[in-house]
Coordinates of C-alpha atoms and ligand atoms in Angstrom, one line a residue:
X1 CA 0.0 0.0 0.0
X2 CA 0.9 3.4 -0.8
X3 CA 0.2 6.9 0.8
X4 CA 0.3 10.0 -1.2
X5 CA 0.6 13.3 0.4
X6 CA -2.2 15.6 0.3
X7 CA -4.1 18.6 1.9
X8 CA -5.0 15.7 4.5
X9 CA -1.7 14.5 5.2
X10 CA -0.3 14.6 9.2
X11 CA 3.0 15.6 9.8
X12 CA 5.4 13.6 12.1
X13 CA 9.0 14.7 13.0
X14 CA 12.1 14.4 15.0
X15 CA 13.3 17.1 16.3
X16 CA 17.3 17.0 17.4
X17 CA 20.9 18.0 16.9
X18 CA 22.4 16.6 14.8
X19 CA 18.9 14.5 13.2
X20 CA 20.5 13.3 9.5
X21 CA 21.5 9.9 10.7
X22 CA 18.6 9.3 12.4
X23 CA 16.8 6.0 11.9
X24 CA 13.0 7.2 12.7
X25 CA 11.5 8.6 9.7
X26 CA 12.3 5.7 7.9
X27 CA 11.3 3.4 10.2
X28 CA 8.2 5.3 10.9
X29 CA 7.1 5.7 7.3
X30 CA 7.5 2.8 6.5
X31 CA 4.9 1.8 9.2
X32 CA 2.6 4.8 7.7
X33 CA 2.9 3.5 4.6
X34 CA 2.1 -0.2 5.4
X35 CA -1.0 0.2 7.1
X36 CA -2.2 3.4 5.0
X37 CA -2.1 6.1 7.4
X38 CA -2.1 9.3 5.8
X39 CA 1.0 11.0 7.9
X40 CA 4.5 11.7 7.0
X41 CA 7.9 12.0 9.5
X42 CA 10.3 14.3 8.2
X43 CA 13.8 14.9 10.5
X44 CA 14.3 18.5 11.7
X45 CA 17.4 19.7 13.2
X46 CA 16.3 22.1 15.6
X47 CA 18.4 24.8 17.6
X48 CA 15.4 26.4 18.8
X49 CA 13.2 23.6 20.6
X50 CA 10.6 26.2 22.2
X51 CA 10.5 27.3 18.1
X52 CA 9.7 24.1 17.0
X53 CA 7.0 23.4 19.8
X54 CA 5.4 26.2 18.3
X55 CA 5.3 24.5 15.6
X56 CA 3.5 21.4 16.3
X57 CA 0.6 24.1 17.2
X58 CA 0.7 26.4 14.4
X59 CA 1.0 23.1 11.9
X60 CA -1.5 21.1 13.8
X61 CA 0.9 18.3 14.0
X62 CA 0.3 15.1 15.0
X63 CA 3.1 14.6 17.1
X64 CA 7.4 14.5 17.8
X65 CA 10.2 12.6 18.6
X66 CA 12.6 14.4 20.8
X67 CA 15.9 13.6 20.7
X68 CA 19.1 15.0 22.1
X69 CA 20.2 17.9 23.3
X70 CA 16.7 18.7 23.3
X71 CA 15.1 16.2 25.3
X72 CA 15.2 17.8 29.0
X73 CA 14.5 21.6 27.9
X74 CA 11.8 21.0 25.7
X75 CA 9.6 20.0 28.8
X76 CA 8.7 23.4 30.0
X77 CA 7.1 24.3 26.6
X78 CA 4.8 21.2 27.1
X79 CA 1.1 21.1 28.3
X80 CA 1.7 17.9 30.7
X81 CA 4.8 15.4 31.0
X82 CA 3.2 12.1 32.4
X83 CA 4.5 10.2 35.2
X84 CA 7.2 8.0 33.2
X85 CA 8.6 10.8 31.6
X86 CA 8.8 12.5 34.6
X87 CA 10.4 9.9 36.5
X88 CA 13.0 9.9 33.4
X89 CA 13.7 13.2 33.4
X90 CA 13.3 13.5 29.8
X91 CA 10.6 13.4 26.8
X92 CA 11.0 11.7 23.7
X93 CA 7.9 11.9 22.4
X94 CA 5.1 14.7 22.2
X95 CA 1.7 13.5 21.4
X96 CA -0.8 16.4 20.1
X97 CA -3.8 15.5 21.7
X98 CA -6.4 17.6 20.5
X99 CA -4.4 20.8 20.7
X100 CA -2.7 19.5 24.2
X101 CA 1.2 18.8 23.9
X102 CA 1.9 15.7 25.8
X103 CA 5.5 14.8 26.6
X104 CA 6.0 10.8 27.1
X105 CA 8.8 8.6 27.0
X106 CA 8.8 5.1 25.0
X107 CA 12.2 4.0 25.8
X108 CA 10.9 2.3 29.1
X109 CA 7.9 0.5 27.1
X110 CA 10.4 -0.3 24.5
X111 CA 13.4 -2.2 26.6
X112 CA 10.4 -4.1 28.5
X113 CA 8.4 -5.1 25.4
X114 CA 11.6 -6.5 23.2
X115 CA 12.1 -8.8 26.1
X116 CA 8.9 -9.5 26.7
X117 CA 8.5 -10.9 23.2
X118 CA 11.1 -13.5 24.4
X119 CA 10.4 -14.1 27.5
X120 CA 8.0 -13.0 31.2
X121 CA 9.9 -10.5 33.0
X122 CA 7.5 -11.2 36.1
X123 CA 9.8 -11.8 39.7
X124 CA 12.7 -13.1 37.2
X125 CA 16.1 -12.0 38.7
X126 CA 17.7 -8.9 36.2
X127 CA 21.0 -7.5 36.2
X128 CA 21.5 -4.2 34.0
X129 CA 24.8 -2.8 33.7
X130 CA 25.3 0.6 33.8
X131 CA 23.3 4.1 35.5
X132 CA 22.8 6.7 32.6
X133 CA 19.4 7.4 31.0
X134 CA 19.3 4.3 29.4
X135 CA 19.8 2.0 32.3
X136 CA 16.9 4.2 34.0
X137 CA 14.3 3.7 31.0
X138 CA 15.4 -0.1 31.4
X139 CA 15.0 -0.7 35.0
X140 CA 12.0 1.5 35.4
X141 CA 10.1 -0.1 32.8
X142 CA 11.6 -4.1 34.3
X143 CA 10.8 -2.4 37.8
X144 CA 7.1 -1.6 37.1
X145 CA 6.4 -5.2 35.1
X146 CA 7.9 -7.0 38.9
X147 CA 11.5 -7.8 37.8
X148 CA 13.4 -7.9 40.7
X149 CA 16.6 -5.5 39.6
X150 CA 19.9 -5.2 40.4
X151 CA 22.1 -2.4 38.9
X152 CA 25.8 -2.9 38.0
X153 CA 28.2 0.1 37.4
X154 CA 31.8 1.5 36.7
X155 CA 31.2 4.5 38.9
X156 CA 30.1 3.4 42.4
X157 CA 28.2 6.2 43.4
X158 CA 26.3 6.9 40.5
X159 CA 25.1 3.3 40.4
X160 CA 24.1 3.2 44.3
X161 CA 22.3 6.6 43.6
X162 CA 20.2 4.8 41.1
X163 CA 19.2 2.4 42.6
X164 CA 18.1 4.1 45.4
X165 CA 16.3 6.5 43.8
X166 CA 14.4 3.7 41.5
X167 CA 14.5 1.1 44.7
X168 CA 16.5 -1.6 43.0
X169 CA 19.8 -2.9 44.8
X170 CA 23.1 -2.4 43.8
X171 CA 26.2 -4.1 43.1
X172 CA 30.0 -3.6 42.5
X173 CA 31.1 -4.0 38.8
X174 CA 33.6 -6.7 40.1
X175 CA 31.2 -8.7 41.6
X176 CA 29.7 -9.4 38.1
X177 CA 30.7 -12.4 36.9
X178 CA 29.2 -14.1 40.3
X179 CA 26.3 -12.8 40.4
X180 CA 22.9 -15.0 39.8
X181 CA 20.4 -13.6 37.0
X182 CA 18.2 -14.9 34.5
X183 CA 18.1 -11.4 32.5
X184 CA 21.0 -9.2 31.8
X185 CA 20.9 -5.7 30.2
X186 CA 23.9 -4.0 28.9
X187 CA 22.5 -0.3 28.7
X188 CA 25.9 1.5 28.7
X189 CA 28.1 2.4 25.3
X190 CA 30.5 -0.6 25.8
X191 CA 30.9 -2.8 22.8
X192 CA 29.8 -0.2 20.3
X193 CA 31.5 0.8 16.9
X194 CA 34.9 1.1 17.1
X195 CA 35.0 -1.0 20.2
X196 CA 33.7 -4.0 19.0
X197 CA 35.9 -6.5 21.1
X198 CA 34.7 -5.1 24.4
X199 CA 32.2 -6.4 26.9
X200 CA 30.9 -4.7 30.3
X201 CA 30.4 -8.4 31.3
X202 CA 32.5 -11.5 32.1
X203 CA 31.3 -14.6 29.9
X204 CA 31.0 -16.4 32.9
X205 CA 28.0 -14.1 33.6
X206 CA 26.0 -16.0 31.2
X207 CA 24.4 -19.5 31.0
X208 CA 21.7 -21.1 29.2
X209 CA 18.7 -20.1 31.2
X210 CA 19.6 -16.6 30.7
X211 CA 18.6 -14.2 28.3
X212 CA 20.9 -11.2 27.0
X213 CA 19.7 -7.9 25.9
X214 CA 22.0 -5.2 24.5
X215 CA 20.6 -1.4 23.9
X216 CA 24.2 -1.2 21.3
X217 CA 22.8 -1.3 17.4
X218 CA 26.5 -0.6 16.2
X219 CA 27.3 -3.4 15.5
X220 CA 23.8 -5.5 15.9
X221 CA 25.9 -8.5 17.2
X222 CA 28.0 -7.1 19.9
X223 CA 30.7 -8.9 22.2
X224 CA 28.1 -9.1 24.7
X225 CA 25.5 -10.7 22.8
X226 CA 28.4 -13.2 21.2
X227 CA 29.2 -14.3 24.5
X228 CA 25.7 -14.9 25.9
X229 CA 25.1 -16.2 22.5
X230 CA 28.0 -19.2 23.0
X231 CA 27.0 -19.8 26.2
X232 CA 23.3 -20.6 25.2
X233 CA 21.5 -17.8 25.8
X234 CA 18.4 -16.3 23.8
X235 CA 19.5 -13.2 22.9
X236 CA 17.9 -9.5 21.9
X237 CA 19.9 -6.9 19.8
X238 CA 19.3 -3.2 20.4
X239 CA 17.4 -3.2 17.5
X240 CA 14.7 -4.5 18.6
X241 CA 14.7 -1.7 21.7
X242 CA 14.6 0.9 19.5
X243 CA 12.0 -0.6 17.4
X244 CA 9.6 -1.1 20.3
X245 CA 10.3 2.5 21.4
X246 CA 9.0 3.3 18.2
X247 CA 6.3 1.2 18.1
X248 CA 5.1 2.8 21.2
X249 CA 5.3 6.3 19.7
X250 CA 3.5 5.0 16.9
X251 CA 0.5 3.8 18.8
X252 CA 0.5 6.7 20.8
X253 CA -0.1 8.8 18.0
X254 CA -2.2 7.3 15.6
X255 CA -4.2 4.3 17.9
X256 CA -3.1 1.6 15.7
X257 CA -1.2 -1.6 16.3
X258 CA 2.3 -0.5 15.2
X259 CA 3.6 -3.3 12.4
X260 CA 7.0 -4.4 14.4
X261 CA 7.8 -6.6 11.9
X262 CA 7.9 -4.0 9.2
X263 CA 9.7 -1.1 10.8
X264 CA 12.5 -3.9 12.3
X265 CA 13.3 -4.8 8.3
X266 CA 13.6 -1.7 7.4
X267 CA 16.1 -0.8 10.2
X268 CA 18.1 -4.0 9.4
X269 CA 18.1 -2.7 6.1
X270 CA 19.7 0.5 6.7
X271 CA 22.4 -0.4 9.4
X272 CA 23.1 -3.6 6.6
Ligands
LIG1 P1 23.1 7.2 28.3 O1 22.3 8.4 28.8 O2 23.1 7.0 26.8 O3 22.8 6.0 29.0 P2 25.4 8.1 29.9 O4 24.5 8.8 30.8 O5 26.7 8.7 29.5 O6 24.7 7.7 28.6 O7 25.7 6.7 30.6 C1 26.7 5.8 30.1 C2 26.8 4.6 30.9 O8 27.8 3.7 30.3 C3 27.2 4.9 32.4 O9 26.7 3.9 33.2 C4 28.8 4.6 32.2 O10 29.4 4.3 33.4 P3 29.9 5.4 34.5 O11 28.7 5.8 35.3 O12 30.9 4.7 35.3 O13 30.5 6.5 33.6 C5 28.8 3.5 31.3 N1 30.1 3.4 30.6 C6 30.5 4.1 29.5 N2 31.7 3.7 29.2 C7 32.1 2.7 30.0 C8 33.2 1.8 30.1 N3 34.3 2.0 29.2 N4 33.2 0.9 31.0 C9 32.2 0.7 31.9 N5 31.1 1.5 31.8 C10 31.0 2.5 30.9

């Protein structure tokens, strides 16, 4: 199927700095496009978030993905930032609810549903390595489903601030390898393009009950994944994080079942 732009057509976008290698209007109109919404996502690299809020009014657009630097200052232009967003301390989505700018965040929905596609996250035992604001989507979102979480990190006191804050327990980075999980999250940067041959994570952290999740897309198969990988585990790539958080932003705006299927080839396509 095949949507043509017309005087009816709603307009999408991301707003960010720098946008151009951005994966979301692809991904997002390609999902348009397959179940014949009439909407289009353009990228916009914005300097002037409070400019481009304005803009979502004057346009009457559907909606926004926010991404960085914008992601903390453009919630004081907003209507209402619900509770998750708030508990993130960012937006990443603004939904135009009848003229009411709503700022969200998918990334929690998104970590918990592409594991959730493999496996019940209910009282299972997670480890997630690292304390930045992807750990904090991750182990909100695992938090609220009734995973029982433990946070690993580099920096001591940034980890044991976390989990205080988001009542999960803590653990020292060397302790890793000992510890007893059946869900591991790699949410910091390790293991991504250049540094393909590193891990957060001893191999003996994994074993075949367990299942793997890396938030890295660069390269799909990081040194994470190939360990848990040869020591049995189910894995999930950060594809397929990013793909739910989109899938979530998708729903949001247009009430539709996002097509998950679609939007991950089309990723895949473009990373190769
Ligand atoms: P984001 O918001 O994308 O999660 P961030 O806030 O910079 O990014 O957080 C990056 C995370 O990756 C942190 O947990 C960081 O650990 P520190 O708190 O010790 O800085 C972690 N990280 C980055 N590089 C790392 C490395 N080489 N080894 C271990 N952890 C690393």
């Amino acid at each position: 199927m095949t949507v043509e732009i017309n005087s009816l057509t709603r307009l999408y976008a991301v707003f960010g700095d720098p946008v151009a290698h951005s994966l979301s209007p692809a991904m997002h109109n390609r999902a348009f496009t397959h179940i014949g919404e009439n909407a289009a996502y353009m990228a916009f690299r914005v300097k002037d978030v409070q400019g481009a809020v304005r803009a979502i009014r004057a346009f009457d657009m559907g909606g926004a993905s926010v991404t960085i630097p914008h992601k903390i200052s453009v919630m004081e232009h907003l209507d209402e930032v619900d509770e998750t967003a708030r508990a993130m301390g960012a937006v990443n989505t603004i939904v135009n609810d009848q003229g009411r700018l709503i700022g969200k965040n998918s990334d929690c929905l998104g970590a918990v549903k592409a594991i959730q596609e493999k496996t019940p996250v209910k009282g299972k035992d997670v480890v997630v390595i690292g304390a930045g604001g992807a750990a904090r989507a991750v182990i909100y979102g695992l938090k609220q489903e009734g995973a029982r979480v433990t946070i690993v990190n580099r920096t001591m006191e940034k980890g044991a601030q976390l989990a205080e804050e988001l009542g999960v327990d803590f653990q020292p980075m060397e302790d890793l390898g000992k510890l007893d999980c059946r869900i591991a999250v790699n949410a910091t940067s390790v293991g991504m393009v250049p540094n393909v041959q590193d891990s957060p994570a001893p191999a003996s952290l994994f074993n075949k009950e367990m299942l793997a999740m890396d938030i890295v897309y660069r390269p799909l198969l990081t040194r994470f994944l190939s360990d848990a990988r040869d020591a049995g585990c189910t894995i999930v790539d950060g594809i397929a994080m990013f793909v739910y958080q989109g899938a979530s932003q998708f729903e949001w705006w247009t009430g539709k079942e996002a097509p998950v299927a679609q939007m991950r080839e089309t990723v895949e396509t473009i990373l190769g």
